[in-house]
Tab-separated table of C-alpha atoms in Angstrom:
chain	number	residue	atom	x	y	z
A	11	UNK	CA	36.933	-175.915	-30.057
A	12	UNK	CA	39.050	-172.821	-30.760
A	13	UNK	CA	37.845	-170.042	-32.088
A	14	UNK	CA	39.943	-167.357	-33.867
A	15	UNK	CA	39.546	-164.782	-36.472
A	16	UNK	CA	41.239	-164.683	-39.756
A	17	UNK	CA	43.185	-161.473	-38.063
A	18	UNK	CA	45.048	-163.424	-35.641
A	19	UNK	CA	45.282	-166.189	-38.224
A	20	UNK	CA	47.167	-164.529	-40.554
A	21	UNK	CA	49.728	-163.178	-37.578
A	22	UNK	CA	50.406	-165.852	-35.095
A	23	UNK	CA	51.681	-165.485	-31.707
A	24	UNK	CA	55.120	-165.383	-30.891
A	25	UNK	CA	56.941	-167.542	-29.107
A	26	UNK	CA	60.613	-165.890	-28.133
A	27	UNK	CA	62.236	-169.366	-27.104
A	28	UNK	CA	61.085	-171.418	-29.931
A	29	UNK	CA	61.820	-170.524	-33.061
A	30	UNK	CA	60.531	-172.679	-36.308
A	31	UNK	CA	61.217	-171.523	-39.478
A	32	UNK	CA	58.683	-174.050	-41.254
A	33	UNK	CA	56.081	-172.526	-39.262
A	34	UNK	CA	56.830	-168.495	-39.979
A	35	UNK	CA	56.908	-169.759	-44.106
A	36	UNK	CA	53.398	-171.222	-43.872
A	37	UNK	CA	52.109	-168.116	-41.744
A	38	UNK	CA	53.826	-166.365	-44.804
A	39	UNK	CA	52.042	-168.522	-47.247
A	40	UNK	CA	48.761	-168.009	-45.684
A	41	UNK	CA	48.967	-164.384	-45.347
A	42	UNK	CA	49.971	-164.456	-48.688
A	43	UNK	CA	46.970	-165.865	-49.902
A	44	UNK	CA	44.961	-164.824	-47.546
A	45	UNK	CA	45.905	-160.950	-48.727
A	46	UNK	CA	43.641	-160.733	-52.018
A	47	UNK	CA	40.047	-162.283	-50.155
A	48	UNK	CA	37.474	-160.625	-47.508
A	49	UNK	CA	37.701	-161.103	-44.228
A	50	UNK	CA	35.582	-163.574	-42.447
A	51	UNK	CA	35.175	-165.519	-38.955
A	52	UNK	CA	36.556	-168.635	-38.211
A	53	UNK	CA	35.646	-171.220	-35.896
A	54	UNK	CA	38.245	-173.934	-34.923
A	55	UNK	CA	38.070	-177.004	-32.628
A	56	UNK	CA	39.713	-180.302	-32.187
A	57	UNK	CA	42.321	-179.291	-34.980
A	58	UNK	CA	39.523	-178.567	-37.572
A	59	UNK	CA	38.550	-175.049	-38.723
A	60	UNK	CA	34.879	-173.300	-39.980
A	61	UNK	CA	35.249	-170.209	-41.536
A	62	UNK	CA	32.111	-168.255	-41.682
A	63	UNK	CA	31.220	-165.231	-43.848
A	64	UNK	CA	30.013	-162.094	-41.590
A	65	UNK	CA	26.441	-161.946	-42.906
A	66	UNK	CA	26.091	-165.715	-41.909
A	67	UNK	CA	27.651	-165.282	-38.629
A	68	UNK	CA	25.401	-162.615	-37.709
A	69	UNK	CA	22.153	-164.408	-38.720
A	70	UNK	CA	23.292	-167.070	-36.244
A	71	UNK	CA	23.872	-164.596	-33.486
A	72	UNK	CA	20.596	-163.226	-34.431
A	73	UNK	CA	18.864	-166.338	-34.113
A	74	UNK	CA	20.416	-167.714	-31.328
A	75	UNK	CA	19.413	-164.306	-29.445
A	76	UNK	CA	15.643	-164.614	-30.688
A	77	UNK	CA	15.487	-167.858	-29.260
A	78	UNK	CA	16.861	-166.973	-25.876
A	79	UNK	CA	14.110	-164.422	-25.762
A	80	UNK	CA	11.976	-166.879	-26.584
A	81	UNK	CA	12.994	-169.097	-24.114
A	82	UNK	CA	12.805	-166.509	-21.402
A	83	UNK	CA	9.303	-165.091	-22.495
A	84	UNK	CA	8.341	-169.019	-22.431
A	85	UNK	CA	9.223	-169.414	-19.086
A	86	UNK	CA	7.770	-165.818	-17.930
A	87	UNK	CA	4.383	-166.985	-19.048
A	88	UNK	CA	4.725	-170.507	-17.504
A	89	UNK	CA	5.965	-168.756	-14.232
A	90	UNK	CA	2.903	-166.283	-14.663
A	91	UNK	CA	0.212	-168.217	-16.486
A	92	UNK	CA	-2.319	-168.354	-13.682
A	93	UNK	CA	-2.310	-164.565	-13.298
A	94	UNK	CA	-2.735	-163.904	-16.956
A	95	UNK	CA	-5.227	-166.781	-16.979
A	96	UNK	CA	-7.085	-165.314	-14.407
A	97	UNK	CA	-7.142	-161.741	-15.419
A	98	UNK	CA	-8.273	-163.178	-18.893
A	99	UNK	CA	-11.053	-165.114	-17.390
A	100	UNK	CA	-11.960	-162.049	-15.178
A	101	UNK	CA	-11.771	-159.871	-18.461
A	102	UNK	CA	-14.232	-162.080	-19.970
A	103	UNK	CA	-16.625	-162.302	-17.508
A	104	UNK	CA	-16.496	-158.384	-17.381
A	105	UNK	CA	-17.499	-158.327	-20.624
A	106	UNK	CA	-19.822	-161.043	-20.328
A	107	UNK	CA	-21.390	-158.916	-17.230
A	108	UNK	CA	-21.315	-155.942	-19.542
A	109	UNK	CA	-23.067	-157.610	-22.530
A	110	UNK	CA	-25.796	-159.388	-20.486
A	111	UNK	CA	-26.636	-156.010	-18.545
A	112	UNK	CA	-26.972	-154.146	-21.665
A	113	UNK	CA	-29.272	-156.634	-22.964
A	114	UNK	CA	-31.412	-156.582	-19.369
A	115	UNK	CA	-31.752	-152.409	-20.221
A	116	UNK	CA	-32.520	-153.179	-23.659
A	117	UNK	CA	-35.309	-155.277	-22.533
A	118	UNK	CA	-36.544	-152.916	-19.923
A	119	UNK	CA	-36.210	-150.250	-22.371
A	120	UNK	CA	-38.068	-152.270	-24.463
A	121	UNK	CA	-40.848	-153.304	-21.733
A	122	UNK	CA	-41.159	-149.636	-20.503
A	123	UNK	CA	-42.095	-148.972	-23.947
A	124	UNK	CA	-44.297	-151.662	-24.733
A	125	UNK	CA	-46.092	-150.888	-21.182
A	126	UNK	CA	-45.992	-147.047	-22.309
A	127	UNK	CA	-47.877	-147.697	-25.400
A	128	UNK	CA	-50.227	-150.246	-23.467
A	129	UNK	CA	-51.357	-147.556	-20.841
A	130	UNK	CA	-51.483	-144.649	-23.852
A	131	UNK	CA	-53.481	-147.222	-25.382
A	132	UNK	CA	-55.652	-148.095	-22.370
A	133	UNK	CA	-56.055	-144.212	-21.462
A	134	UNK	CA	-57.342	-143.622	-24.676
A	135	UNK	CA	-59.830	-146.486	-24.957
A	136	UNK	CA	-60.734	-145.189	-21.644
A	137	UNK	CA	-61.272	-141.670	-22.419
A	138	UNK	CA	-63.179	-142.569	-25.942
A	139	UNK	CA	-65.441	-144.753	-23.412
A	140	UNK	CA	-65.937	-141.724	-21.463
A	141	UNK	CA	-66.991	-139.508	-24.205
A	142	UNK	CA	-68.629	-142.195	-25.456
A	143	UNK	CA	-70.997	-142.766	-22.223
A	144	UNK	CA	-70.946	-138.704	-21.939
A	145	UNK	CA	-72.221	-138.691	-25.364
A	146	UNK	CA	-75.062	-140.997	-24.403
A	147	UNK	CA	-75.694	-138.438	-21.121
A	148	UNK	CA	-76.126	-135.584	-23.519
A	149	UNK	CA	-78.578	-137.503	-26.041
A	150	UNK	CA	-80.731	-138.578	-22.779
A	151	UNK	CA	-80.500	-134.808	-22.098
A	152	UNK	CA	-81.861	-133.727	-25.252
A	153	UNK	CA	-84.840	-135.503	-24.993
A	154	UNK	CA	-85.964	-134.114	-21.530
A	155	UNK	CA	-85.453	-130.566	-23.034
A	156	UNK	CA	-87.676	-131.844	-26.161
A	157	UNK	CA	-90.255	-133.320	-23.407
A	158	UNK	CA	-90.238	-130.230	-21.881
A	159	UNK	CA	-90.465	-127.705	-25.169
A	160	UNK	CA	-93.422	-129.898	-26.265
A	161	UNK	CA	-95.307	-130.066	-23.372
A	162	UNK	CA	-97.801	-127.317	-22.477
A	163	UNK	CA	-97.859	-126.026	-18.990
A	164	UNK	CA	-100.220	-122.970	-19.929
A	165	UNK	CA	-103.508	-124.604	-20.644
A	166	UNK	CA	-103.836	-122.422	-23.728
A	167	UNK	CA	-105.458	-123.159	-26.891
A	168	UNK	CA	-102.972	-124.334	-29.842
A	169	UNK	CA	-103.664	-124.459	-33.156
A	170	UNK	CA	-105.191	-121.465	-35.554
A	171	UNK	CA	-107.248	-119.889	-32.776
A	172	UNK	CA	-104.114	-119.354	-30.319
A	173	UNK	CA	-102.697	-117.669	-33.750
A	174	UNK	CA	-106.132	-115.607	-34.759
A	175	UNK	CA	-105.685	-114.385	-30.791
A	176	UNK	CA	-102.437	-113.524	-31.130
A	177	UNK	CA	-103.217	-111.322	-34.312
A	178	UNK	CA	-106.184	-109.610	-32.310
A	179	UNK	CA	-103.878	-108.859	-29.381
A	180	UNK	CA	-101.530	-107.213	-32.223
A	181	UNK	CA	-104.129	-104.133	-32.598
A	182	UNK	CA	-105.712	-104.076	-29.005
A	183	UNK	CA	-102.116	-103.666	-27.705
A	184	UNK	CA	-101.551	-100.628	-30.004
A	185	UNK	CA	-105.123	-98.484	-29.270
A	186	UNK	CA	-104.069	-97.629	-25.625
A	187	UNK	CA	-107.286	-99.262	-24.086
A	188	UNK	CA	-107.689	-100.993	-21.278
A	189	UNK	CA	-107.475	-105.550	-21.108
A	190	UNK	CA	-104.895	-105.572	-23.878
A	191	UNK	CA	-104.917	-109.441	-23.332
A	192	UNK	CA	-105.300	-112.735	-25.596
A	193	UNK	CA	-108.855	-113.426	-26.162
A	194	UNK	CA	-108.492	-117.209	-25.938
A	195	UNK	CA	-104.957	-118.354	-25.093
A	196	UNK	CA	-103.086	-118.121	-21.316
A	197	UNK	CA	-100.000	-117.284	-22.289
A	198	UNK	CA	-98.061	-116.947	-25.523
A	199	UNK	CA	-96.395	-119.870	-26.895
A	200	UNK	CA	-92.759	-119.754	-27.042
A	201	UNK	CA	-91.660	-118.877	-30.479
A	202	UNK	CA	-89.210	-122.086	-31.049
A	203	UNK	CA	-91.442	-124.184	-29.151
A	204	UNK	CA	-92.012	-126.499	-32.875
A	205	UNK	CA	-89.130	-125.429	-33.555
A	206	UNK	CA	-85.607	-127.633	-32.692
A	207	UNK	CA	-83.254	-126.370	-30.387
A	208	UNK	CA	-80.052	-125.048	-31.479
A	209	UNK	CA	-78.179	-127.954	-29.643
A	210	UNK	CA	-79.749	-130.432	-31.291
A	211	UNK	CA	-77.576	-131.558	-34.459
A	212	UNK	CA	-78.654	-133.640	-37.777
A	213	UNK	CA	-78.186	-137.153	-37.128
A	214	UNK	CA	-75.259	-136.938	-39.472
A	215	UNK	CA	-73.663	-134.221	-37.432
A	216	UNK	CA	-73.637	-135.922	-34.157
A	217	UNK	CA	-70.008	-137.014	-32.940
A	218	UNK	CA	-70.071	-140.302	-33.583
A	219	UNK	CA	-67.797	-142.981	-31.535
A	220	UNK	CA	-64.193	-143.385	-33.512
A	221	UNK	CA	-62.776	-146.945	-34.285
A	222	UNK	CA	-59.306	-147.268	-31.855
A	223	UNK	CA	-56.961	-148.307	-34.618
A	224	UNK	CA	-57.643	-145.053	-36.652
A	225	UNK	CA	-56.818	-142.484	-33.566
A	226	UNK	CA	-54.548	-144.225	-31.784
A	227	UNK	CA	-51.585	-142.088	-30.875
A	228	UNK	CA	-53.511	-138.833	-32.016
A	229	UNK	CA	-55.288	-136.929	-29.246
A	230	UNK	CA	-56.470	-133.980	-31.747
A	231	UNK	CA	-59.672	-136.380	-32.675
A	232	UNK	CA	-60.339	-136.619	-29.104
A	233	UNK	CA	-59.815	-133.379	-28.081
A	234	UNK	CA	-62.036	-132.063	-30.777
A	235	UNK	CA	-64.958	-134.358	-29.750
A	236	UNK	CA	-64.631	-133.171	-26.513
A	237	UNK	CA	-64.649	-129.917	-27.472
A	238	UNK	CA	-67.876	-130.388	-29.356
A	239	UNK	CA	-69.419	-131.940	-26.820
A	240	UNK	CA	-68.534	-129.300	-24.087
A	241	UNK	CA	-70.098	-127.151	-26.778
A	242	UNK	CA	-73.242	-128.885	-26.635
A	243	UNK	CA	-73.455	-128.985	-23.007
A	244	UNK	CA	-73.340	-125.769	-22.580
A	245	UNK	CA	-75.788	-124.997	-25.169
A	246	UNK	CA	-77.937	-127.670	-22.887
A	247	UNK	CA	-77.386	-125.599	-19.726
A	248	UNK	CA	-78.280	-122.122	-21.229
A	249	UNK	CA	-81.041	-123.627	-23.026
A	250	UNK	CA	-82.272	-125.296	-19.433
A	251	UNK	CA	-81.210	-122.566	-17.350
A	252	UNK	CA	-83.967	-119.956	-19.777
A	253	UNK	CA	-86.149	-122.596	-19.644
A	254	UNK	CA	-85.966	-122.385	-15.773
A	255	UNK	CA	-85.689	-118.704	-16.060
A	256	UNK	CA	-88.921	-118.492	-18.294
A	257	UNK	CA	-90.992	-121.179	-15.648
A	258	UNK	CA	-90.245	-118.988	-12.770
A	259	UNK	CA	-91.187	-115.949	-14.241
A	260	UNK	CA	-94.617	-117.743	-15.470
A	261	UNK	CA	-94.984	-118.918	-11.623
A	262	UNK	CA	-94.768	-115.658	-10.030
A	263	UNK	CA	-97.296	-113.956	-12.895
A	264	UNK	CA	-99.750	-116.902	-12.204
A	265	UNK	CA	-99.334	-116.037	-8.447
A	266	UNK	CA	-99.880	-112.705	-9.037
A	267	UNK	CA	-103.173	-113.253	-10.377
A	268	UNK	CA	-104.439	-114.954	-7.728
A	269	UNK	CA	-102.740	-112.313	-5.543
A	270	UNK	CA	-104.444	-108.972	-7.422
A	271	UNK	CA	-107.831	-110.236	-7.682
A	272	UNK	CA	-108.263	-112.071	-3.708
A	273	UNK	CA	-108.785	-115.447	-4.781
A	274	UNK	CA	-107.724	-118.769	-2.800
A	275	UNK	CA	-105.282	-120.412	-5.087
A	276	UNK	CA	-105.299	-123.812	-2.582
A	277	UNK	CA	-109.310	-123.341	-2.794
A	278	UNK	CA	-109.146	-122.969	-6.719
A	279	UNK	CA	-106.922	-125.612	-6.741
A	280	UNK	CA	-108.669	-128.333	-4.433
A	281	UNK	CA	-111.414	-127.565	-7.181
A	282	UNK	CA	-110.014	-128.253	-10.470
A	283	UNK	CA	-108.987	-132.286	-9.868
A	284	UNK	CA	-109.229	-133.847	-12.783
A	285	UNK	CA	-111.999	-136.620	-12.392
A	286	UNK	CA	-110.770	-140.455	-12.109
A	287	UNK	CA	-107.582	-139.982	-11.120
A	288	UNK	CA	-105.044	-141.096	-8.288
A	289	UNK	CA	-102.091	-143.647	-8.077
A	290	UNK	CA	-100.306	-144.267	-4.546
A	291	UNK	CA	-97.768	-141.619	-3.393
A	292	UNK	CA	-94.081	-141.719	-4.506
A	293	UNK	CA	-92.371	-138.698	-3.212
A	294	UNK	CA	-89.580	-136.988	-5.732
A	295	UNK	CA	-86.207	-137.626	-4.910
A	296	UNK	CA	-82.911	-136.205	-6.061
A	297	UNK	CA	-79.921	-138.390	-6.143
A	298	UNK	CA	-77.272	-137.263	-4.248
A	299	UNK	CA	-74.539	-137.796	-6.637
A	300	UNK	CA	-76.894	-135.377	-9.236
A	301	UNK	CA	-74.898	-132.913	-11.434
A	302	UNK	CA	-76.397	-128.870	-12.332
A	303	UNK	CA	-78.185	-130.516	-15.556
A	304	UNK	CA	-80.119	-132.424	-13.583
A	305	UNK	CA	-80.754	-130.855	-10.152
A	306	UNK	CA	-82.036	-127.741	-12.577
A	307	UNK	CA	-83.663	-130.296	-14.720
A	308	UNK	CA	-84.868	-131.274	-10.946
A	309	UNK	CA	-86.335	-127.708	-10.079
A	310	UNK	CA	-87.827	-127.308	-13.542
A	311	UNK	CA	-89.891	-130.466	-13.149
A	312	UNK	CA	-91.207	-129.440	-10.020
A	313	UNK	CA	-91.738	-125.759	-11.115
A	314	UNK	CA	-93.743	-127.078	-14.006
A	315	UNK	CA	-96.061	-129.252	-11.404
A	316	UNK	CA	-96.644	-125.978	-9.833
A	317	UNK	CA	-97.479	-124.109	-12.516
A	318	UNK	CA	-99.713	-126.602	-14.132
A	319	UNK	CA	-101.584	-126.805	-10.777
A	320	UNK	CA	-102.593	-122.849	-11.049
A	321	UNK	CA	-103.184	-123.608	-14.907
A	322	UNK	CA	-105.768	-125.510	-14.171
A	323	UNK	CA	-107.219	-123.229	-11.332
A	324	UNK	CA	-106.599	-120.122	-13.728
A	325	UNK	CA	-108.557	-121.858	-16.328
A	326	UNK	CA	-111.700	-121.201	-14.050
A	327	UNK	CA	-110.424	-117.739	-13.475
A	328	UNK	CA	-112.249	-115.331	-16.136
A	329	UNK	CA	-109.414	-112.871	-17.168
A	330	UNK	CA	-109.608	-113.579	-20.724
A	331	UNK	CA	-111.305	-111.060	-23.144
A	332	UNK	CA	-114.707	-111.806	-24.610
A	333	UNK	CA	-114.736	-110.682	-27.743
A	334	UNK	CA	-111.849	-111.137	-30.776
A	335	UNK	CA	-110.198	-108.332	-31.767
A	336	UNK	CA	-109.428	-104.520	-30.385
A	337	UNK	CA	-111.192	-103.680	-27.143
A	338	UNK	CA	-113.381	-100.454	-27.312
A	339	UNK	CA	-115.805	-99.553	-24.140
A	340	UNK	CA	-118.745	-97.660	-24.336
A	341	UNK	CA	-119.608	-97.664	-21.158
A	342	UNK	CA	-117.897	-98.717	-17.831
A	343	UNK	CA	-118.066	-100.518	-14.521
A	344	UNK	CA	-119.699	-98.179	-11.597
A	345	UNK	CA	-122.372	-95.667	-11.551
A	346	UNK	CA	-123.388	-93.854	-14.388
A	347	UNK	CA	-126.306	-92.135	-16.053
A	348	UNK	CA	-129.096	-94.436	-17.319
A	349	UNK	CA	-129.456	-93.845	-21.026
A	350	UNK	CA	-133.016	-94.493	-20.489
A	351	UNK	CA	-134.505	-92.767	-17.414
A	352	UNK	CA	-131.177	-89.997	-17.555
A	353	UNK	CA	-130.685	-90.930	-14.043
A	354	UNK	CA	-127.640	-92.278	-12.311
A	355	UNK	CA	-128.069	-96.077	-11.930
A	356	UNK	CA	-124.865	-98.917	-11.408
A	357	UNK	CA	-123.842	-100.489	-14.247
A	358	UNK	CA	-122.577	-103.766	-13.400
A	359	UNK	CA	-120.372	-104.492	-15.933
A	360	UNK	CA	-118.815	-103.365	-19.349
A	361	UNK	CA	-120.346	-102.855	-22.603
A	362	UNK	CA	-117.856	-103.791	-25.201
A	363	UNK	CA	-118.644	-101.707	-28.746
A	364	UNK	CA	-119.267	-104.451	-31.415
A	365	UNK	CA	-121.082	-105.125	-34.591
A	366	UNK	CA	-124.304	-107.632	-34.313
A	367	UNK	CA	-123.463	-111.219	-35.488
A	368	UNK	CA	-119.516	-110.996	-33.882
A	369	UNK	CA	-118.949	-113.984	-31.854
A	370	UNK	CA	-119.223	-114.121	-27.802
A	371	UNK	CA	-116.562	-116.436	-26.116
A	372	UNK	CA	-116.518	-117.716	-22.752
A	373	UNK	CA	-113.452	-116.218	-20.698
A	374	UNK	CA	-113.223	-119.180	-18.853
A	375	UNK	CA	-113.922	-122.637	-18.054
A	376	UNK	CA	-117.090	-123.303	-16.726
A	377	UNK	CA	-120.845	-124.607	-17.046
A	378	UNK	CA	-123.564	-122.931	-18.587
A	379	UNK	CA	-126.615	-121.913	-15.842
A	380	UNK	CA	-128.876	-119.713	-17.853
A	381	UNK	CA	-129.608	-119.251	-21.731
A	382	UNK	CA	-132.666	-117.440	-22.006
A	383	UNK	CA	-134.044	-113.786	-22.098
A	384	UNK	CA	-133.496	-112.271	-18.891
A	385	UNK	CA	-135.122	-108.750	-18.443
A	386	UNK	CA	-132.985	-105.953	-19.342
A	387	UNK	CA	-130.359	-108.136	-20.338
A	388	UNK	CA	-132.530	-109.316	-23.168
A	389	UNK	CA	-130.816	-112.855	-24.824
A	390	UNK	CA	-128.428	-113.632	-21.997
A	391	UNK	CA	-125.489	-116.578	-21.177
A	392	UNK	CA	-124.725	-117.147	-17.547
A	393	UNK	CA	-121.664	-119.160	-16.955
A	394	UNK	CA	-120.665	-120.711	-13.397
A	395	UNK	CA	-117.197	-121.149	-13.323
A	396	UNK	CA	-116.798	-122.399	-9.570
A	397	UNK	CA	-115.551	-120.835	-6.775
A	398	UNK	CA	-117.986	-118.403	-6.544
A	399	UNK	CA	-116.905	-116.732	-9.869
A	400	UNK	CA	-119.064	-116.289	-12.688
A	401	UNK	CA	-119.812	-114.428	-15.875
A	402	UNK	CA	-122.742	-112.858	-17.796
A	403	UNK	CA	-123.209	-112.199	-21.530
A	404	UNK	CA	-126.182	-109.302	-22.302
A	405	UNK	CA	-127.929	-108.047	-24.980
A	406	UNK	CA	-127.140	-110.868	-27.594
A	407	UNK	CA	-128.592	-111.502	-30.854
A	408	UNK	CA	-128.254	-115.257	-31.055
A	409	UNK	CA	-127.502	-118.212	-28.111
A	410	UNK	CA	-125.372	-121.196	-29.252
A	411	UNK	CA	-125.134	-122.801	-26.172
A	412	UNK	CA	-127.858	-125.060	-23.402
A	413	UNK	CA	-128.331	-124.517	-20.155
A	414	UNK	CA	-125.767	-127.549	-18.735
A	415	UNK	CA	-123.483	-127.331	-21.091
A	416	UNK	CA	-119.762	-127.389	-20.363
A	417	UNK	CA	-117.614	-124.818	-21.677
A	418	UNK	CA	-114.105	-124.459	-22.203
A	419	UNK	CA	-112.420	-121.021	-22.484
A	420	UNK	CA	-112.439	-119.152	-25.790
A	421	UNK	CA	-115.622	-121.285	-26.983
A	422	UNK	CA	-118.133	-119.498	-28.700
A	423	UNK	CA	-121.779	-119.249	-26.281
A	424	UNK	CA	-123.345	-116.485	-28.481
A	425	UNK	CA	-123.320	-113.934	-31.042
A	426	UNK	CA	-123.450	-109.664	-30.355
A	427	UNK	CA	-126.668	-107.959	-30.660
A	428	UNK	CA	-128.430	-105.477	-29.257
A	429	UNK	CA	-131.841	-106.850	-27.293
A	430	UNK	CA	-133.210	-105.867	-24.130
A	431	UNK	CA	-132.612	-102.679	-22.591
A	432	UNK	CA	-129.663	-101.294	-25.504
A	433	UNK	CA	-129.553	-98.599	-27.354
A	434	UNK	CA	-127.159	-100.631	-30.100
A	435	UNK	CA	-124.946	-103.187	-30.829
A	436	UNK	CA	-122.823	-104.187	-28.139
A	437	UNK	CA	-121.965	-106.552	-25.380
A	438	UNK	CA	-122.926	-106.326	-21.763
A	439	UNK	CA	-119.923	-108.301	-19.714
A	440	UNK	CA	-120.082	-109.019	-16.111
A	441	UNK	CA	-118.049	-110.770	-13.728
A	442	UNK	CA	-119.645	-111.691	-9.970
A	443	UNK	CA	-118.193	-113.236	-6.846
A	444	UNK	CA	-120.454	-114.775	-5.077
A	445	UNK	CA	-123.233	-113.253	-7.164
A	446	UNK	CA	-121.901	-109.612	-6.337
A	447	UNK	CA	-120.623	-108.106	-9.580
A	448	UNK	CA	-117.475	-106.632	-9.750
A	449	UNK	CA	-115.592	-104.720	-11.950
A	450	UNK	CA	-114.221	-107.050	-14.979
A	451	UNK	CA	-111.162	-104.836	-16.129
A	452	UNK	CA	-109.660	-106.049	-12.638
A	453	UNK	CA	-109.618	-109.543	-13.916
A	454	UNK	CA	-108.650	-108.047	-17.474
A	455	UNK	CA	-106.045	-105.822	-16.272
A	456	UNK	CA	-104.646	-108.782	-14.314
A	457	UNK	CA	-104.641	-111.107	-17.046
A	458	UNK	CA	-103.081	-109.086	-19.291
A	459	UNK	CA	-99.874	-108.799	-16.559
A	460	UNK	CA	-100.267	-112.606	-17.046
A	461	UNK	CA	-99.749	-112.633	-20.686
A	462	UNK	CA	-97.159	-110.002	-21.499
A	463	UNK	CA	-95.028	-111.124	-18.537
């Protein structure tokens, strides 16, 4: 196959030694005709000639050089499949890693959260529980301080005569005399004592245990429970701790009594059992583990023992007044001048000025040993209130009581009057000690401390 282009076609080669004259008129002819068209590229072989137009020719070079690239990039990746393979594969399994670890810290993400909102859930039902339980503590709490409010560790008299003493005391306190002092009661009442306790809320009030799926996630309902009940612990403590306060300043007055007038508080004691009683012997103990609430609650409880064991020996102690109302004396204890006989004479007691028919009370527990007329005493009530201690009531006009008779303190045993050796209305008082008298405002004056604290 030759291949020429229409160029050299049209002028042929030259051969000097040969000369044909047919041949130079057909190169004529064909350049000739040859003159008036476009050019083009020709292909010849075996004798036989393809012309080709340049556009054509160019598409074939074109495709004939695509295909060789082909061919090459063919054989590139059949020389170099196994590395591309095996980057490709490695590729994958990066990305395969890559995936599956994002989806493990997913999941832990996830877990962490779900155990996250397990625990906040789990604190919080264990922090409600604890409120809950300290909620309970507080309640149980409560009702000790109401047990102790209500009961009486004074011995006094409740009711309208503790009030009709209280409202005698109100003058005797103001005239300046001396035994300013309840005529019936031990001590005064506390003035909240029926009264509830500021702690104590309405049933309604109280915080009240919060279902879990309406707080969960918010702490504010917590915290303010907690702050409520802080609240009313501490109103708890204060209230225990004057409670406590109150108790020990009771104690040492009641002490003091026995102190300022002599007596044997053990002997006084060992003489006011109560009859039929006795249990076996169970020492108090304080648990180890025992917060302030209750190791004051403790020393309140065992204060209280104390002081009703000198209650009941006061109660036999007569330091109350005899008569209701304000306290005028018209004569004193010690020597004097006999109204009579205008000579100096010991009086043995106190004559209290009242008018005839006022009521005579006993000033202290005891038993009744004489009701008759008794010399210069004319009507008279002699009360033995053990120990040694008793009392005398002179010159009355009526006697409401037998000889035998138990008393109690503040009761009435007779009316004022004016018989045997008087020269009016009033009442003879005396107080002995082993039959000695002694001087009554001692026991007055001391019970009076008692009282106004």
């Amino acid at each position: 196959m030759s291949y020429r282009s229409s160029q050299f076609a049209e002028y042929p080669p030259h051969h000097a030694h040969h000369h044909h004259p047919s041949r130079h008129a057909t190169a004529a002819g064909l350049s000739s005709r040859t003159k008036g068209k476009r050019s083009g590229y020709t292909f010849a072989h075996g004798g036989r000639q393809v012309r080709f137009g340049p556009v054509v020719f160019w598409i074939a070079v074109g495709t004939v050089t695509l295909l060789g690239i082909w061919s090459a990039a063919t054989a590139t990746y059949f020389a170099f499949r196994d590395d591309v393979l095996t980057r490709l594969i490695a590729r994958q399994a990066d990305m395969q890693y890559a995936y599956e670890d994002r989806i493990a810290a997913l999941r832990s993400q996830v877990d962490r959260t779900t155990s996250r909102q397990l625990l906040d859930q789990e604190q919080f039902e264990r922090k409600l529980d604890e409120l809950m339980r300290r909620q309970t503590v507080l309640e149980s709490r409560a009702g000790a301080l109401n047990a102790l409010s209500e009961v009486s560790v004074t011995g006094s008299i409740r009711g309208s005569v503790r009030k009709a003493g209280r409202d005698a005391d109100a003058g005797s306190a103001q005239s300046g005399k001396p035994s300013p002092i309840n005529d019936t009661a031990t001590s005064e009442a506390p003035p909240d004592r029926n009264a509830p306790f500021d702690f104590r809320q309405p049933a309604n009030n109280r915080p009240k245990p919060v279902p879990l799926t309406n707080v969960t996630g918010d702490t504010n309902r917590l915290m303010q429970l907690e702050s409520s009940l802080d609240q009313v612990e501490g109103r708890q403590i204060a209230e225990l701790n004057s409670i406590a306060d109150g108790m020990d300043s009771r104690l040492r007055r009641m002490r003091g009594v026995f102190s300022d007038l002599g007596l044997n508080v053990a002997k006084m004691a060992a003489g006011t059992l109560y009859p039929g009683t006795g249990g076996p012997y169970v020492p108090v103990k304080l648990r180890s583990d025992s917060g302030p609430f209750e190791r004051q609650l403790h020393r309140i409880n065992l204060t209280r023992a104390q002081i009703d064991r000198l209650d009941r020996a006061l109660a036999l102690v007569p330091y109350r007044k005899p008569v209701v109302g304000e306290l005028e004396f018209t004569s004193g204890f010690g020597v004097r001048v006999d109204p009579f006989v205008g000579r100096p004479a010991m009086h043995t007691g106190l004559d209290f000025r009242a008018t005839t028919g006022d009521s005579v009370r006993a000033t202290a527990n005891g038993k009744v040993i004489a009701a008759n007329w008794t010399g210069g005493y004319g009507r008279m009530v002699e009360v033995n209130h053990g120990n040694g201690l008793s009392t005398r009531y002179g010159h009355l006009s009526a006697i409401n009581v037998k000889v035998g008779q138990s008393v109690k303190a503040g009761q009435v045993v007779g009316e004022v009057g004016s018989t045997g050796r008087s020269t009016g209305p009033h009442l003879h008082y005396e107080t002995r000690i082993e039959g000695d008298a002694v001087d009554p405002q001692k026991f007055l004056r001391a019970g009076a401390r008692l009282n106004n604290g």
